[in-house]
């Protein structure tokens, strides 16, 4: 059975940092576009960042450019999101996506995307 698991969320003050991690059982990340998405209450889920299978291509939402960094370790079946200079508006549930869609100007889910249960990030002002 496929299971995608995120970790690393928590409560942090504005300006602080967190590092999210994602791993999976029953599913390999290698060959898949991976991504981080987030959803705040009352908002639609949005793509935060995506990375291609080799790590050579990434995309970031404008709101997180220069503050967040996505990376992956295919050998360990791990995906990461380093989040620095966090702002209250970054508060959301963050989801790991296996099999996202990545272009030069977008990061989106598809009908085949596998999701984790999410990890909550709360940034206090």
CSV table of C-alpha atoms in Angstrom, one decimal:
chain,number,residue,atom,x,y,z
A,1,UNK,CA,0.0,0.0,0.0
A,2,UNK,CA,1.3,3.4,-0.9
A,3,UNK,CA,1.8,5.9,1.9
A,4,UNK,CA,3.3,9.4,1.6
A,5,UNK,CA,4.3,11.0,4.9
A,6,UNK,CA,5.3,14.6,5.6
A,7,UNK,CA,7.1,15.8,8.7
A,8,UNK,CA,8.8,18.9,10.1
A,9,UNK,CA,5.9,21.3,10.5
A,10,UNK,CA,5.3,23.2,13.7
A,11,UNK,CA,4.9,26.6,15.3
A,12,UNK,CA,7.5,29.2,14.6
A,13,UNK,CA,7.8,33.0,15.0
A,14,UNK,CA,7.9,35.2,12.0
A,15,UNK,CA,11.4,35.3,10.5
A,16,UNK,CA,12.2,31.8,11.7
A,17,UNK,CA,12.9,28.7,9.7
A,18,UNK,CA,11.5,25.2,9.3
A,19,UNK,CA,12.5,22.2,7.2
A,20,UNK,CA,9.8,19.9,5.9
A,21,UNK,CA,10.6,16.4,4.8
A,22,UNK,CA,8.6,13.8,2.8
A,23,UNK,CA,9.1,10.1,2.3
A,24,UNK,CA,7.0,7.3,1.0
A,25,UNK,CA,6.5,3.6,1.3
A,26,UNK,CA,5.4,1.5,-1.6
A,27,UNK,CA,6.3,4.2,-4.1
A,28,UNK,CA,9.6,5.4,-5.5
A,29,UNK,CA,10.3,9.1,-6.0
A,30,UNK,CA,12.9,8.5,-8.7
A,31,UNK,CA,11.5,9.5,-12.1
A,32,UNK,CA,8.7,11.5,-10.6
A,33,UNK,CA,8.2,15.3,-10.5
A,34,UNK,CA,7.8,16.1,-6.8
A,35,UNK,CA,6.2,19.1,-5.2
A,36,UNK,CA,5.1,20.9,-2.1
A,37,UNK,CA,1.6,22.4,-2.0
A,38,UNK,CA,-0.1,24.3,0.7
A,39,UNK,CA,-3.7,25.1,1.7
A,40,UNK,CA,-4.8,27.7,4.2
A,41,UNK,CA,-8.3,27.7,5.7
A,42,UNK,CA,-10.7,29.1,3.1
A,43,UNK,CA,-8.2,29.0,0.3
A,44,UNK,CA,-7.6,26.6,-2.5
A,45,UNK,CA,-4.5,24.3,-2.5
A,46,UNK,CA,-1.6,26.1,-4.2
A,47,UNK,CA,1.7,24.9,-5.6
A,48,UNK,CA,4.6,26.2,-3.5
A,49,UNK,CA,7.4,24.5,-5.3
A,50,UNK,CA,8.1,21.6,-7.7
A,51,UNK,CA,11.3,19.8,-8.7
A,52,UNK,CA,12.0,17.4,-11.5
A,53,UNK,CA,13.4,13.9,-11.2
A,54,UNK,CA,17.1,15.0,-11.4
A,55,UNK,CA,16.8,18.2,-9.4
A,56,UNK,CA,17.9,20.2,-12.3
A,57,UNK,CA,14.6,22.1,-12.8
A,58,UNK,CA,12.6,23.8,-10.1
A,59,UNK,CA,9.7,26.2,-9.8
A,60,UNK,CA,8.7,28.4,-6.9
A,61,UNK,CA,5.6,30.4,-6.3
A,62,UNK,CA,6.3,34.1,-6.4
A,63,UNK,CA,5.3,34.4,-2.8
A,64,UNK,CA,8.2,32.1,-1.6
A,65,UNK,CA,11.0,32.9,-4.1
A,66,UNK,CA,14.2,33.6,-2.4
A,67,UNK,CA,13.0,32.2,0.9
A,68,UNK,CA,12.2,28.6,0.3
A,69,UNK,CA,14.4,25.9,-1.3
A,70,UNK,CA,13.2,22.5,-2.5
A,71,UNK,CA,15.6,19.5,-2.8
A,72,UNK,CA,15.4,15.8,-3.1
A,73,UNK,CA,17.5,12.7,-2.4
A,74,UNK,CA,16.3,9.9,-4.8
A,75,UNK,CA,18.6,7.4,-3.1
A,76,UNK,CA,16.8,7.9,0.2
A,77,UNK,CA,13.4,8.5,-1.3
A,78,UNK,CA,13.2,11.9,0.4
A,79,UNK,CA,11.9,15.3,-0.5
A,80,UNK,CA,12.7,18.5,1.4
A,81,UNK,CA,11.5,22.0,1.7
A,82,UNK,CA,13.8,24.5,3.5
A,83,UNK,CA,11.7,27.4,4.6
A,84,UNK,CA,13.5,30.6,5.8
A,85,UNK,CA,12.3,34.1,6.7
A,86,UNK,CA,8.8,32.7,7.4
A,87,UNK,CA,5.9,35.0,7.4
A,88,UNK,CA,2.4,34.7,9.0
A,89,UNK,CA,1.0,34.4,5.5
A,90,UNK,CA,2.9,31.1,5.1
A,91,UNK,CA,0.7,29.5,7.7
A,92,UNK,CA,-1.0,26.6,6.1
A,93,UNK,CA,-1.2,22.8,5.8
A,94,UNK,CA,1.7,21.7,3.6
A,95,UNK,CA,1.4,18.6,1.4
A,96,UNK,CA,3.9,16.5,-0.4
A,97,UNK,CA,2.9,15.6,-3.9
A,98,UNK,CA,4.3,12.7,-5.9
A,99,UNK,CA,3.8,13.0,-9.6
A,100,UNK,CA,3.1,16.7,-9.9
A,101,UNK,CA,3.4,18.6,-13.2
A,102,UNK,CA,6.3,21.0,-13.7
A,103,UNK,CA,6.8,23.5,-16.5
A,104,UNK,CA,9.1,26.5,-16.7
A,105,UNK,CA,6.3,28.7,-15.2
A,106,UNK,CA,4.1,26.5,-13.2
A,107,UNK,CA,3.9,23.8,-10.6
A,108,UNK,CA,0.6,22.0,-10.5
A,109,UNK,CA,-1.1,18.7,-9.5
A,110,UNK,CA,-2.5,16.2,-11.9
A,111,UNK,CA,-5.2,13.6,-11.7
A,112,UNK,CA,-2.4,11.0,-10.9
A,113,UNK,CA,-0.8,13.0,-8.1
A,114,UNK,CA,-0.3,11.1,-4.8
A,115,UNK,CA,-0.7,13.1,-1.6
A,116,UNK,CA,0.4,12.8,1.9
A,117,UNK,CA,-1.8,13.7,4.9
A,118,UNK,CA,0.0,17.1,5.3
A,119,UNK,CA,2.0,18.8,8.0
A,120,UNK,CA,0.8,22.0,9.7
A,121,UNK,CA,3.0,25.1,9.6
A,122,UNK,CA,2.0,28.0,11.8
A,123,UNK,CA,3.9,31.3,11.8
A,124,UNK,CA,3.1,33.7,14.5
A,125,UNK,CA,3.6,37.4,14.2
